[in-house]
Amino acid sequence: MRKPKTVIEKIWERHIVKEEAGKPDLLYIDLHLVHEVTSPQAFEGLRINNRKVRRPDLTFATMDHNVPTIHRNIIKDQVSKTQMETLKKNCEEFNIPLADIHHPDQGIVHVIGPELGLTQPGKTIVCGDSHTSTHGAFGALAFGIGTSEVEHVLATQTIWQQKPKTLNVKVNGTLGTGVTAKDLILAIIAKFGVKFGTGYVIEYTGEAIRNLSMEGRMTICNMSIEAGARAGLISPDNTTVEFLRGKRHVPQGEAFDKIAEDWLSLATDEGATYDAQVEIDADEIEPQVTWGTNPGMCLPVSANVPTPADGDNENESTEIAHALDYMGLNGGEAITSIEIEHVFIGSCTNSRLADLRKAASIIKGNKVKDGVRAIVVPGSFTVKRQAEEEGIDIIFKEAGFEWRDAGCSMCLAMNDDVVPEGERCASTSNRNFEGRQGTGARTHLVSPEMAAAAAIHGHFVDVRNLEVVTPS
Amino acid sequence: MEPIRKHTGIVYPMNRANVDTDQIIPKQFLKRISRQGFGEFVFYNWRYDSKGELREDFPMNQPKYEGTSILVAGENFGCGSSREHAPWALLDYGFRVIIAPSYADIFYNNCTKNGILPVQLSEKQIQELMERAEAENYELTVDLESKRIFDNQGFEASFDLDEYKRQMLLNGWDDISITLGYEEDITKYEEQRS
Ligand code: SF4
């Protein structure tokens, strides 16, 4: 009998171009996504060395990181403008398809890949962005690379990679009502730490993962990097196949059924083994809120913020003290007592139609609390159009939210969407690092539902109690 | 990139865990389209105050560490964003060697593509280096050929590095030219699949 294999091993083996003892493997790349911030130096490198792009047809570019999400045509920041123009020029010169700022397909690179059907099971996918792990939701091996590697992939369509160790994160049971994929991944990182995945590729398995929608799976895989893992993926199943059916870049008709069969065959075999495994019980997970300055500093909404005395050792106590100081928290207060001034619903973690629908269901008929500034930034123009067709924009706008154009926006605040120094934001993004949303800005990571509820109340509330709190 | 064989330099101790690439180089500096000139912005939010003045109370700005080229840091160094601007900024500031108990994967790779040697030592060894570098103007020598680190006061440690990466760093190789040597294999692979 053939040795049972994981989806990771199966994809790996299909992509080895060259294998030599004492060296990493040379892997073929099926899809290379490009954006404006991490590519200019790579294209420059090609030009200096007189090299061409080997497979422009396997490359796809968009602008997302520093595009304005309001008044699209006025880019005040000259340096941002140059960066966008540079990408446009580079794509023209090297013949790469580009969804530029005015293109109907434009959006966050990790939202549009799946939306267009470019992301497919079994593919190797890279992008000069650490959240490339998002595409792993489809059973693709997808990981972030640096600019030198971007240049390398442009020139050779390959990458040198050491075969990774595999880690099974098994999620048993079912998520409770009001508890989302975002809460699950935050709880996983809180439990196992911000580096438990370093050196591994994660496969998420178990009943709770199988029951997630593709949007939920993308949220999970997206934050693999916050656990230290370059890639995180989920074996393809019928949910994967049905999501992709009819998408623009997948085969249609009979050819689709044929390829779908191949996709399903990639799923991890019964009895396959991993280098490591951890387990978590979905039933025990509550809605989560981060209180500190890395995604592992995270607690259930019913908890109290820790104090330095809660650290297990001196280093940990210092870290807690440091984080509390930056976050402007005393330590010991209830999470639900923390008041916020900003709400950001967006980013490659939580800006898809399903996310906006869920947030809107909580917003409907309510108003954003006085003194709170709340914005919704759809992940792509397509998401925006679909949401508008459903009238979701009206729900947000009537409640007092700003309804923006697609982009990364306040996730990393490279454009004008910045949280001012010392102010606090409930954010559906993925990083609460110091200064991430603006110098001195204080970020609390939450699910779209929790962000919506915080917008209405002006502080964190447990979405599970919401009917009790708000007259609907 | 510039080869690195044996390097002697002043150690800068950064006694923190989980230093992320947003700290190493904040996003407002990612808009440039060249690889150079990022050094003055390294650790910007810690080194400069809100008016853009150098903060004298931040150790890196003190004369004691002028000309430092070896950074010693806590675990999970370089986590977060894949931005290669982080190693560019460190290199441009003058760092050739980083020593930490562990690194984030993408950052680690990015270092080796830019002629920065990332060395992994134990927590205990790192603590010892931290203490020495905090106390005095402290010099270390890192020898990539023999994979050893030592000072002139009796500290000595050996470290490990993937042989492929070691050769790249020792020789300053650009791996695109190496890969283009495999062009036939790549073409063959493409033909087989289509
Ligand atoms: S939304 Fe945020 S995390 Fe995602 S690609 Fe954009 S900047 Fe990166």
XYZ file of C-alpha atoms and ligand atoms in Angstrom:
674
model
C 0.000 0.000 0.000
C 1.152 3.544 -0.685
C 2.328 5.501 2.304
C -0.403 7.925 3.409
C 0.542 11.550 2.775
C -0.515 14.989 3.935
C -1.810 17.578 1.495
C 1.420 19.482 2.149
C 3.619 16.587 1.017
C 1.452 15.953 -2.037
C 1.691 19.539 -3.244
C 5.394 19.662 -2.489
C 6.187 16.562 -4.512
C 4.273 17.832 -7.513
C 6.373 20.987 -7.639
C 9.944 19.796 -7.285
C 11.983 20.935 -10.256
C 15.294 19.801 -8.837
C 16.252 17.845 -5.778
C 19.883 17.512 -4.702
C 21.410 16.264 -1.492
C 22.546 18.986 0.910
C 20.523 21.676 -0.811
C 17.021 23.009 -0.515
C 14.594 21.835 -3.229
C 13.953 23.986 -6.257
C 10.162 24.394 -6.326
C 8.022 25.553 -9.216
C 5.605 28.419 -8.522
C 2.144 28.325 -10.124
C 0.949 31.775 -9.170
C 2.899 34.884 -8.230
C 0.877 37.792 -6.870
C 2.490 41.206 -6.898
C 1.667 44.514 -5.189
C 3.127 48.000 -5.212
C 5.102 48.046 -1.959
C 7.369 45.007 -2.110
C 7.974 44.856 -5.868
C 9.735 48.024 -7.127
C 13.213 46.932 -6.038
C 12.641 43.494 -7.568
C 11.794 44.908 -10.993
C 14.718 47.286 -10.689
C 16.967 44.284 -10.057
C 15.698 42.602 -13.223
C 16.411 45.699 -15.264
C 19.917 46.154 -13.892
C 20.786 42.575 -14.780
C 18.952 42.618 -18.067
C 16.623 39.792 -17.097
C 13.044 39.208 -18.137
C 9.982 37.881 -16.356
C 9.851 34.175 -17.159
C 6.086 33.655 -16.893
C 4.076 36.893 -16.939
C 1.042 34.651 -17.530
C 1.488 33.135 -14.060
C 1.928 36.553 -12.475
C -0.822 38.933 -11.424
C -0.502 42.398 -9.925
C -2.717 44.808 -8.048
C -2.434 47.961 -5.951
C -3.747 47.722 -2.446
C -1.375 48.781 0.322
C -1.282 52.489 -0.154
C -4.281 53.314 -2.340
C -6.684 55.917 -0.970
C -10.067 54.473 -0.013
C -11.832 57.771 -0.479
C -11.443 60.310 -3.300
C -9.629 57.775 -5.429
C -8.365 60.299 -7.916
C -6.590 62.506 -5.452
C -3.408 60.898 -4.244
C -1.894 63.604 -2.114
C 1.116 61.619 -1.045
C 3.644 61.959 -3.856
C 5.744 59.027 -2.695
C 2.724 56.690 -2.687
C 1.805 57.976 -6.095
C 5.272 57.228 -7.425
C 5.071 53.725 -6.030
C 1.765 53.077 -7.809
C 2.991 54.602 -11.054
C 6.131 52.502 -10.799
C 4.066 49.316 -10.561
C 2.031 50.356 -13.572
C 5.162 51.045 -15.588
C 6.752 47.771 -14.500
C 3.670 45.759 -15.431
C 3.564 47.391 -18.844
C 7.260 46.824 -19.442
C 7.175 43.180 -18.354
C 3.721 42.367 -19.709
C 2.113 41.487 -16.387
C -1.683 41.692 -15.957
C -2.546 44.455 -13.493
C -5.737 45.406 -11.656
C -4.811 49.020 -11.012
C -6.541 51.510 -8.780
C -9.455 52.100 -11.159
C -9.853 48.521 -12.368
C -13.158 46.759 -11.484
C -11.181 43.796 -10.082
C -8.932 45.893 -7.835
C -8.716 44.950 -4.194
C -6.528 43.485 -1.489
C -4.326 40.914 -3.167
C -5.483 38.123 -0.830
C -9.129 38.924 -1.435
C -9.020 39.101 -5.211
C -6.912 35.964 -5.823
C -9.674 33.656 -4.539
C -12.438 35.872 -5.915
C -11.105 35.591 -9.464
C -10.421 31.880 -9.113
C -6.677 32.424 -9.552
C -6.222 30.710 -6.213
C -6.815 26.983 -6.630
C -6.162 23.799 -4.672
C -2.778 22.227 -5.239
C -1.116 25.387 -6.489
C 2.071 26.845 -5.110
C 1.401 30.540 -4.561
C 3.782 33.272 -3.434
C 3.531 37.007 -2.915
C 5.767 39.607 -1.299
C 3.412 39.733 1.631
C 3.308 37.638 4.770
C -0.470 37.111 4.647
C -0.155 35.064 1.465
C -0.929 32.178 3.809
C -4.599 33.197 3.282
C -4.716 31.239 0.015
C -3.952 28.062 1.961
C -7.679 27.940 2.760
C -8.097 26.351 -0.675
C -5.552 23.624 -0.107
C -2.807 25.564 -1.871
C 0.728 25.891 -0.558
C 0.928 29.656 -0.235
C 3.523 31.708 1.572
C 4.985 35.188 1.841
C 8.410 36.020 0.446
C 10.810 38.960 0.611
C 11.635 41.255 -2.275
C 14.810 39.356 -3.271
C 12.669 36.263 -3.594
C 10.079 38.222 -5.583
C 12.848 39.060 -8.015
C 13.943 35.437 -8.050
C 10.434 34.174 -8.837
C 9.928 36.811 -11.521
C 13.157 35.728 -13.205
C 12.902 31.961 -12.768
C 9.311 31.057 -11.720
C 10.930 28.943 -9.005
C 12.106 29.280 -5.446
C 14.628 27.425 -3.278
C 12.863 25.960 -0.296
C 13.852 23.656 2.494
C 11.144 21.025 2.877
C 9.104 22.291 5.841
C 8.073 20.377 8.898
C 4.339 19.771 9.179
C 2.111 20.720 12.100
C -1.453 19.565 12.546
C -3.680 22.026 14.397
C -6.741 19.962 15.143
C -9.889 21.807 16.148
C -12.447 19.499 17.723
C -16.108 20.214 18.391
C -18.177 23.114 17.103
C -17.984 26.862 17.522
C -20.809 28.366 19.573
C -23.260 30.976 18.294
C -21.581 34.355 17.925
C -18.126 32.763 17.923
C -16.363 33.119 14.583
C -13.329 31.905 12.663
C -11.532 35.053 13.839
C -12.134 34.146 17.479
C -10.899 30.644 16.770
C -7.594 31.711 15.242
C -7.037 34.334 17.945
C -7.735 31.709 20.605
C -5.278 29.318 18.927
C -2.537 31.959 18.928
C -3.344 32.984 22.508
C -3.121 29.379 23.627
C 0.011 28.254 21.782
C 1.887 31.539 21.342
C 3.101 33.776 18.535
C 5.897 31.450 17.462
C 4.577 27.944 17.853
C 4.307 27.623 14.082
C 7.811 28.870 13.262
C 9.567 26.472 10.878
C 6.324 24.595 10.139
C 3.568 24.549 7.606
C 0.292 24.199 9.480
C -2.600 22.066 8.349
C -5.848 22.914 10.134
C -8.039 19.866 10.597
C -10.983 18.711 12.653
C -14.715 19.061 12.740
C -14.837 22.799 13.448
C -12.595 23.529 10.447
C -14.640 21.309 8.120
C -17.755 23.224 9.114
C -16.304 26.612 8.237
C -17.226 28.485 5.064
C -14.413 29.379 2.651
C -14.448 32.916 4.082
C -13.957 31.537 7.579
C -11.166 29.278 6.366
C -9.425 32.224 4.758
C -9.587 34.126 8.059
C -7.933 31.173 9.810
C -5.173 30.600 7.253
C -4.577 34.346 6.965
C -3.325 34.563 10.531
C -1.028 31.508 10.355
C 1.863 33.940 10.092
C 0.799 35.479 13.416
C 1.518 32.047 14.879
C 4.931 32.100 13.180
C 4.023 29.726 10.323
C 4.809 30.896 6.812
C 1.962 28.821 5.444
C -1.220 27.311 6.815
C -3.645 25.275 4.795
C -6.805 23.210 4.815
C -7.387 20.077 2.736
C -9.726 20.723 -0.201
C -13.263 19.367 0.109
C -16.679 20.017 -1.433
C -16.910 23.446 0.201
C -13.724 24.382 -1.648
C -14.964 23.015 -4.958
C -18.359 24.728 -4.745
C -16.766 28.083 -3.896
C -14.616 27.920 -7.012
C -17.257 26.651 -9.436
C -17.944 29.312 -12.049
C -15.099 31.629 -11.002
C -13.428 33.424 -13.868
C -10.032 31.717 -13.914
C -11.086 28.121 -13.242
C -11.997 25.716 -16.052
C -15.706 25.535 -16.848
C -18.146 22.689 -17.510
C -16.746 19.180 -17.770
C -13.199 20.397 -17.443
C -14.154 21.782 -14.045
C -15.475 18.444 -12.836
C -12.272 16.815 -13.957
C -10.022 19.258 -12.192
C -12.240 19.177 -9.095
C -11.644 15.463 -8.870
C -7.920 16.047 -8.877
C -8.288 18.757 -6.199
C -10.190 16.419 -3.916
C -7.512 13.767 -4.330
C -5.029 16.150 -2.735
C -6.703 16.010 0.675
C -4.590 14.493 3.428
C -4.802 10.700 3.437
C -6.255 8.801 6.326
C -3.380 7.776 8.565
C -0.901 10.395 7.353
C 1.401 11.679 10.063
C 2.738 15.127 10.963
C 5.933 16.257 12.651
C 3.872 17.817 15.429
C 0.267 18.152 16.501
C -1.756 20.360 18.853
C -5.452 20.219 19.666
C -8.012 22.716 20.807
C -11.672 22.405 21.651
C -13.940 24.760 19.690
C -16.784 24.464 22.194
C -14.753 26.232 24.846
C -13.925 29.277 22.766
C -15.511 32.663 23.512
C -15.374 35.810 21.394
C -11.806 37.145 21.704
C -10.259 40.586 22.142
C -6.533 41.352 22.058
C -5.404 43.631 24.866
C -1.670 43.972 24.096
C 0.846 44.552 21.341
C 1.074 41.168 19.694
C -1.735 38.864 18.564
C -0.973 36.342 21.289
C -1.862 38.921 23.941
C -5.472 38.010 23.641
C -8.294 37.040 26.007
C -11.932 36.003 25.989
C -14.264 39.002 26.121
C -15.434 37.980 29.601
C -11.914 38.217 31.050
C -9.979 40.982 32.745
C -6.806 42.540 31.344
C -3.747 40.949 33.016
C -1.359 42.757 35.352
C 2.432 42.355 35.356
C 2.032 40.051 38.364
C 0.262 37.570 36.067
C 3.491 36.925 34.128
C 5.024 33.475 34.588
C 8.510 34.903 34.848
C 10.358 38.213 34.952
C 10.567 38.552 31.177
C 6.867 37.976 30.770
C 6.019 40.469 33.505
C 8.175 43.097 31.808
C 6.462 42.352 28.503
C 3.013 42.735 30.064
C 4.028 46.003 31.756
C 5.414 47.305 28.497
C 2.285 46.387 26.551
C -0.068 47.864 29.166
C 1.888 51.079 29.089
C 1.704 51.334 25.303
C -1.985 50.389 25.282
C -2.876 52.886 28.001
C -4.396 50.202 30.208
C -4.010 49.787 33.962
C -4.212 46.028 34.069
C -7.008 44.290 35.940
C -9.895 46.097 34.245
C -12.664 44.135 32.507
C -12.214 43.855 28.733
C -15.812 45.052 28.389
C -14.936 48.297 30.166
C -12.404 49.330 27.505
C -13.755 52.274 25.519
C -12.820 52.782 21.892
C -12.748 55.812 19.586
C -12.339 54.031 16.251
C -13.745 50.995 14.528
C -12.182 49.486 11.424
C -13.941 46.725 9.537
C -11.675 45.589 6.723
C -8.305 43.958 5.824
C -7.432 40.650 4.169
C -8.532 38.897 7.365
C -12.136 40.105 7.484
C -13.324 42.219 4.554
C -15.188 39.706 2.423
C -18.892 39.785 1.702
C -19.649 37.217 4.413
C -17.808 39.373 6.973
C -19.680 42.503 5.975
C -23.007 40.686 6.055
C -22.379 39.514 9.599
C -21.282 42.931 10.809
C -24.300 44.509 9.099
C -26.680 42.113 10.839
C -25.523 43.578 14.140
C -25.459 47.175 12.949
C -28.936 47.078 11.428
C -31.290 49.529 13.098
C -28.570 50.807 15.444
C -26.384 53.881 15.501
C -22.661 54.263 15.938
C -22.038 55.636 19.423
C -21.321 59.376 19.657
C -17.597 60.045 19.619
C -16.783 56.862 17.707
C -15.494 57.011 14.158
C -16.318 53.845 12.283
C -15.248 52.853 8.777
C -15.923 49.874 6.551
C -13.392 49.140 3.831
C -14.515 46.302 1.548
C -11.703 43.972 0.508
C -12.258 44.495 -3.198
C -14.362 46.400 -5.681
C -16.251 43.182 -6.318
C -17.121 42.839 -2.632
C -18.185 46.468 -2.627
C -20.457 46.025 -5.650
C -22.033 42.862 -4.262
C -22.622 44.484 -0.878
C -24.260 47.463 -2.539
C -26.524 45.178 -4.539
C -27.685 43.694 -1.246
C -28.134 47.102 0.375
C -25.492 46.421 3.008
C -23.883 49.794 2.357
C -27.156 51.485 3.321
C -27.244 49.656 6.658
C -23.719 50.822 7.464
C -24.242 54.360 6.250
C -27.526 54.809 8.099
C -25.821 53.693 11.276
C -23.101 56.303 10.791
C -20.297 54.207 9.282
C -18.147 55.538 6.455
C -18.388 53.298 3.387
C -15.074 53.267 1.520
C -13.363 51.955 -1.596
C -11.248 48.797 -1.507
C -7.720 48.649 -0.093
C -5.593 47.765 2.922
C -6.420 51.077 4.530
C -6.301 51.236 8.319
C -4.844 47.740 8.599
C -1.412 49.280 8.194
C -2.219 52.946 7.722
C 0.051 53.604 4.769
C -2.587 55.798 3.192
C -4.543 58.538 4.959
C -6.593 56.131 7.093
C -4.694 56.474 10.351
C -5.627 56.073 14.016
C -4.264 59.148 15.854
C -1.684 58.815 18.619
C -3.064 57.525 21.909
C -6.462 56.650 20.446
C -7.999 53.224 20.511
C -9.384 51.143 17.677
C -11.459 47.958 17.517
C -10.105 46.435 14.337
C -10.901 43.321 12.300
C -7.341 43.218 10.945
C -4.546 40.878 11.990
C -1.778 42.853 13.701
C -1.850 44.869 16.889
C 1.831 45.771 16.821
C 2.964 49.112 18.205
C 2.345 51.807 15.639
C 0.679 49.473 13.154
C -2.426 51.644 12.676
C -0.529 54.889 13.198
C 2.229 56.117 15.503
C 1.063 55.593 19.078
C -2.238 54.056 17.915
C -3.765 51.348 20.125
C -5.231 48.359 18.326
C -7.599 45.681 19.636
C -8.137 42.800 17.233
C -11.651 41.351 17.077
C -14.146 39.681 14.748
C -16.406 41.759 12.463
C -19.350 41.050 14.780
C -17.428 42.192 17.842
C -16.203 45.302 16.007
C -19.750 46.152 14.956
C -21.004 45.730 18.512
C -18.201 47.915 19.860
C -19.125 50.615 17.347
C -22.660 50.747 18.691
C -21.740 50.674 22.369
C -18.485 52.601 22.403
C -16.807 49.785 24.329
C -16.359 46.037 23.935
C -19.422 43.899 24.537
C -19.991 40.184 24.283
C -21.896 39.731 21.009
C -23.545 36.668 22.476
C -25.472 38.869 24.926
C -26.344 41.427 22.358
C -30.090 40.884 22.084
C -30.282 41.625 25.779
C -28.278 44.826 25.474
C -29.789 46.404 22.388
C -33.412 46.906 21.589
C -33.623 45.813 17.954
C 25.631 41.167 -1.982
C 28.747 41.669 0.080
C 30.320 38.417 1.313
C 30.760 37.894 5.026
C 33.513 35.618 6.355
C 34.831 36.945 9.602
C 33.372 39.978 11.276
C 34.416 41.873 14.398
C 32.252 44.644 15.770
C 30.587 46.390 18.684
C 27.529 44.658 20.100
C 24.211 46.414 20.581
C 21.908 44.680 23.087
C 18.175 44.852 22.397
C 16.667 43.040 25.307
C 13.203 42.404 23.911
C 11.334 39.423 22.544
C 9.084 39.457 19.458
C 10.582 42.550 17.853
C 8.481 42.791 14.699
C 9.384 44.250 11.327
C 6.919 47.111 11.880
C 9.297 48.189 14.692
C 12.442 47.611 12.669
C 11.125 49.864 9.914
C 7.705 51.524 10.214
C 5.488 51.571 7.161
C 5.798 55.268 6.382
C 9.258 54.466 5.017
C 8.195 51.626 2.756
C 7.180 53.863 -0.077
C 10.621 54.311 -1.541
C 11.468 52.382 -4.633
C 15.180 51.800 -4.029
C 17.004 49.487 -1.635
C 19.245 52.133 -0.122
C 18.870 54.833 2.473
C 16.665 53.036 4.996
C 19.299 53.006 7.759
C 18.432 56.342 9.296
C 14.865 55.121 9.867
C 15.711 51.833 11.564
C 13.711 51.401 14.828
C 12.272 54.825 14.055
C 9.506 54.895 16.659
C 11.965 54.027 19.408
C 14.880 56.156 18.240
C 12.993 59.357 17.490
C 10.467 61.365 19.504
C 7.188 62.661 18.123
C 8.934 65.791 16.814
C 11.381 63.706 14.840
C 14.322 64.434 17.171
C 16.724 61.661 18.190
C 15.865 60.512 21.709
C 18.928 60.668 23.874
C 17.457 58.231 26.354
C 17.261 55.457 23.778
C 20.498 53.461 24.188
C 21.090 52.988 20.478
C 21.502 56.747 20.159
C 24.229 56.900 22.794
C 27.905 57.346 21.868
C 28.738 54.065 23.573
C 27.110 52.150 20.729
C 28.308 54.268 17.868
C 29.432 52.139 14.962
C 27.710 49.030 16.298
C 27.436 46.220 13.763
C 26.253 43.221 15.803
C 22.705 43.192 17.124
C 21.794 40.876 19.976
C 18.043 40.452 20.510
C 15.336 38.350 22.168
C 13.371 35.445 20.709
C 11.227 35.505 17.565
C 13.151 38.443 16.133
C 11.757 39.896 12.899
C 8.223 38.543 13.196
C 5.305 40.037 11.286
C 5.407 41.640 7.868
C 7.597 40.135 5.132
C 9.065 43.541 4.264
C 12.666 43.160 3.134
C 13.009 46.820 4.028
C 13.742 45.502 7.542
C 17.077 43.843 6.681
C 17.834 46.678 4.230
C 17.426 49.168 7.074
C 19.520 47.111 9.490
C 22.257 46.645 6.911
C 22.210 50.279 5.889
C 22.565 51.289 9.530
C 25.633 49.074 9.742
C 24.491 45.736 11.159
C 26.175 42.718 9.567
C 25.368 40.128 12.218
C 22.260 39.463 14.319
C 22.303 37.099 17.267
C 19.017 35.858 18.745
C 17.542 32.695 20.263
C 15.046 32.399 17.366
C 13.840 34.241 14.276
C 10.724 34.533 12.184
C 11.177 32.467 9.003
C 10.690 35.124 6.330
C 12.937 37.631 8.075
C 15.644 35.022 8.528
C 15.607 34.269 4.824
C 15.596 37.920 3.908
C 18.745 38.472 5.993
C 20.673 35.778 4.192
C 19.711 37.297 0.835
C 21.264 40.590 1.846
C 24.540 39.643 3.434
C 23.366 39.789 7.040
C 24.384 36.764 9.086
C 21.617 35.625 11.474
C 23.147 33.574 14.281
C 21.115 31.437 16.627
C 22.371 30.937 20.191
C 20.711 29.692 23.362
C 18.768 32.025 25.695
C 21.503 31.589 28.269
C 24.298 32.571 25.901
C 22.247 35.532 24.687
C 21.696 36.716 28.266
C 25.412 36.622 28.854
C 26.085 38.690 25.730
C 23.306 41.118 26.676
C 24.784 41.714 30.092
C 28.268 42.308 28.763
C 27.080 44.648 26.046
C 24.914 46.604 28.474
C 27.810 47.012 30.902
C 30.575 48.099 28.577
C 31.685 48.807 25.075
C 31.728 45.191 24.020
C 33.330 43.669 20.966
C 32.647 40.248 19.472
C 34.080 38.328 16.568
C 31.899 36.119 14.413
C 33.636 33.653 12.129
C 31.358 32.112 9.534
C 34.060 29.830 8.212
C 34.466 27.989 11.475
C 30.922 28.834 12.674
C 32.263 30.284 15.932
C 31.688 33.378 18.007
C 34.194 34.670 20.535
C 35.406 37.728 22.420
C 38.773 38.390 23.989
C 37.511 37.707 27.512
C 36.842 34.021 27.224
C 33.328 33.861 25.735
C 33.129 31.288 23.035
C 30.224 29.617 21.280
C 29.621 27.706 18.101
C 26.536 28.018 15.939
C 24.868 26.205 13.119
C 23.705 27.421 9.745
C 22.256 25.641 6.757
C 25.219 24.796 4.489
C 23.596 26.258 1.380
C 22.939 29.577 3.099
C 26.442 29.562 4.550
C 27.981 29.231 1.111
C 25.784 32.014 -0.243
C 26.871 34.329 2.562
C 30.550 33.372 2.444
C 30.704 34.020 -1.273
C 28.192 36.824 -1.592
C 26.381 34.894 -4.304
C 23.274 36.130 -6.042
C 21.025 33.104 -6.196
C 19.224 34.121 -9.369
C 22.345 33.473 -11.425
C 22.709 30.108 -9.723
C 19.105 29.204 -10.501
C 19.393 30.306 -14.098
C 21.986 27.553 -14.355
C 19.047 25.172 -13.922
C 17.087 26.668 -16.770
C 16.939 23.371 -18.653
C 15.403 21.646 -15.655
C 12.810 24.383 -15.329
C 11.879 24.177 -18.989
C 11.667 20.405 -18.793
C 9.390 20.670 -15.782
C 7.134 23.132 -17.584
C 6.900 20.877 -20.627
C 6.065 17.830 -18.562
C 3.200 19.575 -16.871
C 1.513 21.094 -19.860
S -4.916 44.123 4.522
Fe -3.268 44.457 5.959
S -2.375 42.494 6.354
Fe -3.641 42.301 4.531
S -2.252 42.600 2.809
Fe -3.110 44.585 3.317
S -1.697 45.481 4.788
Fe -1.203 43.317 4.657
